[in-house]
Amino acid sequence: MVGRTAYIAVDWGTTNRRAYAMTADGAVVDTLQDGRGVLALSPGDYPEAIATLRERFGAQTIVVAGMVGSTRGWREAPYIDAPATLQALGAAALDVAPDVRIIPGVALRSGPRPDVMRGEEVQVLGAISTGAAPPTALFCQPGTHNKWIETVDGAITDFATVMTGELFALVRAHGILAGMLDGAVADGAAFRDGLKRGREARNLAAALFEVRAGVLLDRLAPADAAAYASGVMIGTDVGTRTDLGDRPVHLLGGGALAALYTVAITEAGGRVVTVPDGATTAGIHAIWSLRA
């Protein structure tokens, strides 16, 4: 199996690392996933980590995407400006060590607001490269920082980062709602009630305080408070989109959070198309295939 490996693709995130032994035609023949994300490593740790990957997978060339190329990672791979294509990402990849290239992220430098992404661009453009999504599309990638990403003719043209997941974790652990949000977060009546409130809310901070008031005044069951609060925050996020009825939303990722966003988008009048697994490796492979 290792003998078929042409190169190693790595999705190196903040907390997790996913490495893939790749064939020349883009097939995954071996994988490794662990908790050695950038927060677990110092810049001096990366040469040893790279050597270990080569020992495991038996290939010399390594192509890396994700937060490893951020200011908190190994070395910064400077952002390229939107509109961004796979070809532009490949051309701007940073040679950080012999036969190790880091794919840069994408930035919005001009216009009404700044924004950056690092890692999501490979997944989006990888999905397009395989035909899992059309060249012109709207994507949603739920996570700690949810991303809404727009593409036109195979280029990332605009995106918005929403700190929904991080804010929920903060209010759950700190402040006046701490201790009230220990219940399960799952789809159900409380979550959908929260979605509706979030979509209508003009003031997220006020809508969140209503969680406390609702519990104290017996209008919200304590066991439902976490699901309701999650619904409020996700509903507010999804409610910012005024174009959900115009085109499908291509959802990247899986798991419980993606399922909640599927409900939220559908309840808001949108239609979700789930992108199959493999978009990240497809994007890295497309960039590897552009090598000189």
CSV table of C-alpha atoms in Angstrom, one decimal:
chain,number,residue,atom,x,y,z
A,1,MET,CA,0.0,0.0,0.0
A,2,VAL,CA,2.7,2.5,1.0
A,3,GLY,CA,4.6,1.8,-2.2
A,4,ARG,CA,1.7,3.3,-4.2
A,5,THR,CA,2.0,6.6,-2.4
A,6,ALA,CA,3.0,9.6,-4.6
A,7,TYR,CA,2.7,12.3,-2.0
A,8,ILE,CA,1.3,13.2,1.4
A,9,ALA,CA,-1.7,15.5,1.8
A,10,VAL,CA,-2.2,17.1,5.2
A,11,ASP,CA,-5.1,19.1,6.6
A,12,TRP,CA,-3.3,20.7,9.6
A,13,GLY,CA,-5.8,22.6,11.7
A,14,THR,CA,-5.8,24.4,15.0
A,15,THR,CA,-6.5,21.3,17.2
A,16,ASN,CA,-6.4,18.4,14.8
A,17,ARG,CA,-4.1,17.0,12.1
A,18,ARG,CA,-5.3,14.8,9.3
A,19,ALA,CA,-2.8,13.2,6.9
A,20,TYR,CA,-3.4,11.2,3.8
A,21,ALA,CA,-1.2,9.0,1.7
A,22,MET,CA,-2.2,9.9,-1.9
A,23,THR,CA,-1.7,8.1,-5.2
A,24,ALA,CA,-0.9,10.0,-8.4
A,25,ASP,CA,-4.5,9.7,-9.5
A,26,GLY,CA,-5.8,11.2,-6.2
A,27,ALA,CA,-6.9,8.1,-4.3
A,28,VAL,CA,-6.4,7.9,-0.5
A,29,VAL,CA,-4.5,4.7,0.5
A,30,ASP,CA,-3.8,5.4,4.1
A,31,THR,CA,-4.8,8.0,6.7
A,32,LEU,CA,-3.7,9.4,10.1
A,33,GLN,CA,-5.7,11.6,12.4
A,34,ASP,CA,-4.5,12.9,15.7
A,35,GLY,CA,-4.6,15.9,18.1
A,36,ARG,CA,-1.3,17.4,16.9
A,37,GLY,CA,-2.8,20.6,15.6
A,38,VAL,CA,-0.9,23.8,15.6
A,39,LEU,CA,-1.8,24.6,19.3
A,40,ALA,CA,0.1,21.4,20.3
A,41,LEU,CA,3.3,22.3,18.4
A,42,SER,CA,5.9,25.0,18.5
A,43,PRO,CA,7.7,26.1,15.2
A,44,GLY,CA,10.7,23.9,16.1
A,45,ASP,CA,8.5,20.8,16.4
A,46,TYR,CA,7.5,20.7,12.7
A,47,PRO,CA,10.6,19.1,11.2
A,48,GLU,CA,10.3,16.1,13.4
A,49,ALA,CA,6.6,15.9,12.8
A,50,ILE,CA,7.2,16.0,9.0
A,51,ALA,CA,9.9,13.3,9.3
A,52,THR,CA,7.4,11.1,11.2
A,53,LEU,CA,4.8,11.5,8.5
A,54,ARG,CA,7.4,10.4,5.9
A,55,GLU,CA,8.3,7.4,7.9
A,56,ARG,CA,4.7,6.4,8.2
A,57,PHE,CA,3.6,7.0,4.6
A,58,GLY,CA,6.8,6.5,2.7
A,59,ALA,CA,6.6,9.6,0.5
A,60,GLN,CA,8.9,12.6,0.2
A,61,THR,CA,6.6,15.3,-1.1
A,62,ILE,CA,4.1,16.9,1.4
A,63,VAL,CA,1.4,19.4,0.5
A,64,VAL,CA,-0.2,21.0,3.5
A,65,ALA,CA,-3.4,23.1,4.0
A,66,GLY,CA,-4.8,24.8,7.1
A,67,MET,CA,-3.7,26.7,10.1
A,68,VAL,CA,-0.2,25.4,9.9
A,69,GLY,CA,0.4,28.3,7.5
A,70,SER,CA,-1.0,30.9,9.9
A,71,THR,CA,0.9,33.3,12.2
A,72,ARG,CA,0.2,30.6,14.9
A,73,GLY,CA,1.6,27.8,12.9
A,74,TRP,CA,4.9,26.7,11.4
A,75,ARG,CA,5.5,29.7,9.0
A,76,GLU,CA,3.0,32.1,7.6
A,77,ALA,CA,1.9,31.5,4.0
A,78,PRO,CA,0.6,34.9,3.1
A,79,TYR,CA,-3.1,35.2,2.0
A,80,ILE,CA,-4.0,35.6,-1.6
A,81,ASP,CA,-6.8,38.0,-2.5
A,82,ALA,CA,-10.2,37.0,-3.6
A,83,PRO,CA,-11.2,36.1,-6.3
A,84,ALA,CA,-9.2,33.0,-5.6
A,85,THR,CA,-8.8,29.9,-7.8
A,86,LEU,CA,-7.0,26.6,-7.3
A,87,GLN,CA,-4.4,27.8,-9.8
A,88,ALA,CA,-3.8,31.0,-7.8
A,89,LEU,CA,-3.5,29.0,-4.6
A,90,GLY,CA,-1.0,26.6,-6.2
A,91,ALA,CA,1.1,29.4,-7.6
A,92,ALA,CA,1.3,31.1,-4.2
A,93,ALA,CA,2.1,28.0,-2.1
A,94,LEU,CA,5.0,28.5,0.2
A,95,ASP,CA,8.0,26.2,0.1
A,96,VAL,CA,8.7,25.9,3.8
A,97,ALA,CA,11.2,23.0,3.7
A,98,PRO,CA,12.5,20.6,1.1
A,99,ASP,CA,9.5,19.1,-0.7
A,100,VAL,CA,7.1,20.6,1.8
A,101,ARG,CA,4.6,23.2,0.5
A,102,ILE,CA,2.0,25.1,2.5
A,103,ILE,CA,-1.1,26.3,0.6
A,104,PRO,CA,-2.1,29.9,1.5
A,105,GLY,CA,-5.4,31.1,2.7
A,106,VAL,CA,-7.7,33.7,1.1
A,107,ALA,CA,-8.4,37.3,2.2
A,108,LEU,CA,-10.9,40.1,1.6
A,109,ARG,CA,-8.6,43.2,1.8
A,110,SER,CA,-10.9,45.8,0.2
A,111,GLY,CA,-14.5,46.5,0.2
A,112,PRO,CA,-16.8,47.1,3.1
A,113,ARG,CA,-15.3,44.6,5.5
A,114,PRO,CA,-12.1,42.5,6.0
A,115,ASP,CA,-12.2,38.8,6.4
A,116,VAL,CA,-9.8,35.8,6.1
A,117,MET,CA,-10.0,32.0,5.7
A,118,ARG,CA,-7.4,29.3,5.8
A,119,GLY,CA,-8.2,25.7,4.9
A,120,GLU,CA,-11.8,26.2,3.9
A,121,GLU,CA,-10.8,27.4,0.5
A,122,VAL,CA,-9.2,24.1,-0.4
A,123,GLN,CA,-12.4,22.2,0.6
A,124,VAL,CA,-14.7,24.5,-1.4
A,125,LEU,CA,-12.6,24.5,-4.5
A,126,GLY,CA,-11.9,20.7,-4.1
A,127,ALA,CA,-15.7,20.1,-4.1
A,128,ILE,CA,-16.0,22.1,-7.3
A,129,SER,CA,-13.1,20.3,-8.9
A,130,THR,CA,-14.8,16.9,-8.4
A,131,GLY,CA,-18.2,18.1,-9.6
A,132,ALA,CA,-19.7,17.7,-6.1
A,133,ALA,CA,-20.7,21.4,-6.4
A,134,PRO,CA,-21.2,23.7,-9.4
A,135,PRO,CA,-18.6,26.4,-10.2
A,136,THR,CA,-21.0,29.1,-9.1
A,137,ALA,CA,-22.5,28.3,-5.7
A,138,LEU,CA,-23.1,29.2,-2.1
A,139,PHE,CA,-21.4,27.1,0.6
A,140,CYS,CA,-21.9,26.8,4.3
A,141,GLN,CA,-19.2,25.2,6.5
A,142,PRO,CA,-20.4,24.9,10.1
A,143,GLY,CA,-17.8,24.9,12.8
A,144,THR,CA,-16.4,27.0,15.7
A,145,HIS,CA,-16.3,29.8,13.1
A,146,ASN,CA,-19.1,29.2,10.5
A,147,LYS,CA,-18.2,30.2,7.0
A,148,TRP,CA,-20.6,31.4,4.3
A,149,ILE,CA,-18.6,31.2,1.0
A,150,GLU,CA,-19.6,32.3,-2.5
A,151,THR,CA,-18.0,31.2,-5.7
A,152,VAL,CA,-18.4,32.4,-9.3
A,153,ASP,CA,-17.0,30.4,-12.2
A,154,GLY,CA,-14.8,28.3,-9.9
A,155,ALA,CA,-13.3,31.2,-8.0
A,156,ILE,CA,-14.0,32.2,-4.4
A,157,THR,CA,-15.3,35.7,-4.7
A,158,ASP,CA,-16.8,36.5,-1.2
A,159,PHE,CA,-17.2,35.0,2.2
A,160,ALA,CA,-18.3,35.8,5.7
A,161,THR,CA,-17.0,34.3,9.0
A,162,VAL,CA,-19.5,34.1,11.8
A,163,MET,CA,-18.2,33.2,15.4
A,164,THR,CA,-21.4,31.4,16.3
A,165,GLY,CA,-19.8,28.2,17.7
A,166,GLU,CA,-17.2,30.1,19.7
A,167,LEU,CA,-19.8,32.5,21.1
A,168,PHE,CA,-22.0,29.6,22.2
A,169,ALA,CA,-19.1,28.0,23.9
A,170,LEU,CA,-18.3,31.2,25.7
A,171,VAL,CA,-21.8,31.9,27.0
A,172,ARG,CA,-22.2,28.3,28.0
A,173,ALA,CA,-19.0,28.4,30.2
A,174,HIS,CA,-18.9,32.0,31.4
A,175,GLY,CA,-21.3,34.8,32.4
A,176,ILE,CA,-24.8,34.9,33.6
A,177,LEU,CA,-26.0,31.9,31.5
A,178,ALA,CA,-23.2,29.6,32.8
A,179,GLY,CA,-24.9,26.7,34.5
A,180,MET,CA,-28.1,27.1,32.6
A,181,LEU,CA,-26.9,25.7,29.4
A,182,ASP,CA,-25.7,22.3,30.5
A,183,GLY,CA,-28.4,20.3,28.8
A,184,ALA,CA,-28.2,18.5,25.5
A,185,VAL,CA,-28.3,20.4,22.2
A,186,ALA,CA,-30.3,18.6,19.6
A,187,ASP,CA,-33.0,19.2,17.1
A,188,GLY,CA,-36.5,19.4,18.6
A,189,ALA,CA,-39.2,21.9,19.6
A,190,ALA,CA,-36.9,24.0,21.8
A,191,PHE,CA,-34.2,24.2,19.2
A,192,ARG,CA,-36.7,25.2,16.5
A,193,ASP,CA,-38.3,27.8,18.8
A,194,GLY,CA,-34.8,29.2,19.3
A,195,LEU,CA,-34.3,29.3,15.5
A,196,LYS,CA,-37.4,31.3,15.0
A,197,ARG,CA,-36.5,33.7,17.7
A,198,GLY,CA,-33.0,34.1,16.3
A,199,ARG,CA,-34.2,34.7,12.8
A,200,GLU,CA,-36.4,37.5,14.1
A,201,ALA,CA,-34.0,39.0,16.6
A,202,ARG,CA,-32.6,42.4,16.0
A,203,ASN,CA,-30.5,42.2,19.1
A,204,LEU,CA,-28.8,38.9,19.7
A,205,ALA,CA,-27.6,40.0,23.2
A,206,ALA,CA,-31.2,40.7,24.3
A,207,ALA,CA,-32.5,37.4,22.8
A,208,LEU,CA,-29.9,35.5,24.8
A,209,PHE,CA,-30.8,37.2,28.1
A,210,GLU,CA,-34.4,35.9,27.4
A,211,VAL,CA,-33.0,32.4,27.9
A,212,ARG,CA,-32.3,33.3,31.6
A,213,ALA,CA,-35.6,35.1,32.0
A,214,GLY,CA,-37.5,32.3,30.4
A,215,VAL,CA,-36.1,29.8,32.8
A,216,LEU,CA,-36.6,32.0,35.9
A,217,LEU,CA,-40.2,32.7,34.9
A,218,ASP,CA,-41.1,29.1,34.0
A,219,ARG,CA,-41.5,29.9,30.3
A,220,LEU,CA,-38.6,27.7,29.3
A,221,ALA,CA,-37.8,24.3,30.8
A,222,PRO,CA,-34.3,24.3,32.2
A,223,ALA,CA,-33.5,21.1,30.3
A,224,ASP,CA,-34.4,22.9,27.0
A,225,ALA,CA,-32.3,26.0,27.7
A,226,ALA,CA,-29.2,24.9,25.9
A,227,ALA,CA,-31.0,23.7,22.8
A,228,TYR,CA,-33.1,26.9,22.7
A,229,ALA,CA,-30.0,29.1,23.1
A,230,SER,CA,-28.2,27.2,20.4
A,231,GLY,CA,-31.2,27.7,18.1
A,232,VAL,CA,-31.2,31.4,18.8
A,233,MET,CA,-27.5,31.8,17.9
A,234,ILE,CA,-27.7,29.6,14.8
A,235,GLY,CA,-31.0,31.2,13.8
A,236,THR,CA,-29.4,34.6,14.0
A,237,ASP,CA,-26.5,33.4,11.9
A,238,VAL,CA,-28.7,31.8,9.2
A,239,GLY,CA,-31.1,34.8,9.4
A,240,THR,CA,-28.5,37.1,8.1
A,241,ARG,CA,-28.7,35.4,4.7
A,242,THR,CA,-31.4,37.0,2.5
A,243,ASP,CA,-30.7,34.7,-0.5
A,244,LEU,CA,-31.4,31.3,0.8
A,245,GLY,CA,-34.5,30.9,-1.5
A,246,ASP,CA,-32.5,31.8,-4.6
A,247,ARG,CA,-30.1,28.8,-4.8
A,248,PRO,CA,-29.1,25.6,-2.9
A,249,VAL,CA,-26.7,25.9,0.0
A,250,HIS,CA,-23.9,23.4,-0.4
A,251,LEU,CA,-23.1,22.2,3.1
A,252,LEU,CA,-19.5,21.2,3.9
A,253,GLY,CA,-18.8,18.8,6.8
A,254,GLY,CA,-20.8,16.4,8.8
A,255,GLY,CA,-21.7,15.6,12.4
A,256,ALA,CA,-24.2,17.0,14.8
A,257,LEU,CA,-23.5,20.7,14.1
A,258,ALA,CA,-23.9,20.2,10.3
A,259,ALA,CA,-27.2,18.5,11.0
A,260,LEU,CA,-28.4,21.5,13.1
A,261,TYR,CA,-27.4,23.9,10.3
A,262,THR,CA,-29.3,21.7,7.8
A,263,VAL,CA,-32.5,22.2,10.0
A,264,ALA,CA,-31.8,25.9,10.4
A,265,ILE,CA,-31.3,26.5,6.6
A,266,THR,CA,-34.4,24.4,5.8
A,267,GLU,CA,-36.5,26.2,8.4
A,268,ALA,CA,-35.4,29.5,6.9
A,269,GLY,CA,-36.6,28.5,3.4
A,270,GLY,CA,-33.4,27.2,2.0
A,271,ARG,CA,-32.5,23.9,0.4
A,272,VAL,CA,-29.4,22.0,1.5
A,273,VAL,CA,-27.1,19.9,-0.7
A,274,THR,CA,-24.6,18.0,1.4
A,275,VAL,CA,-21.2,17.8,-0.1
A,276,PRO,CA,-19.7,14.3,0.2
A,277,ASP,CA,-16.5,13.6,2.1
A,278,GLY,CA,-13.3,14.0,0.3
A,279,ALA,CA,-13.4,17.6,-0.8
A,280,THR,CA,-10.3,18.6,1.1
A,281,THR,CA,-8.1,15.9,-0.3
A,282,ALA,CA,-9.6,16.6,-3.8
A,283,GLY,CA,-8.5,20.3,-3.4
A,284,ILE,CA,-5.0,19.4,-2.3
A,285,HIS,CA,-4.7,16.9,-5.1
A,286,ALA,CA,-5.8,19.4,-7.7
A,287,ILE,CA,-3.1,21.8,-6.4
A,288,TRP,CA,-0.5,19.0,-6.3
A,289,SER,CA,-1.4,18.2,-9.9
A,290,LEU,CA,-0.5,21.8,-10.9
A,291,ARG,CA,3.1,21.4,-9.8
A,292,ALA,CA,5.8,22.3,-12.3
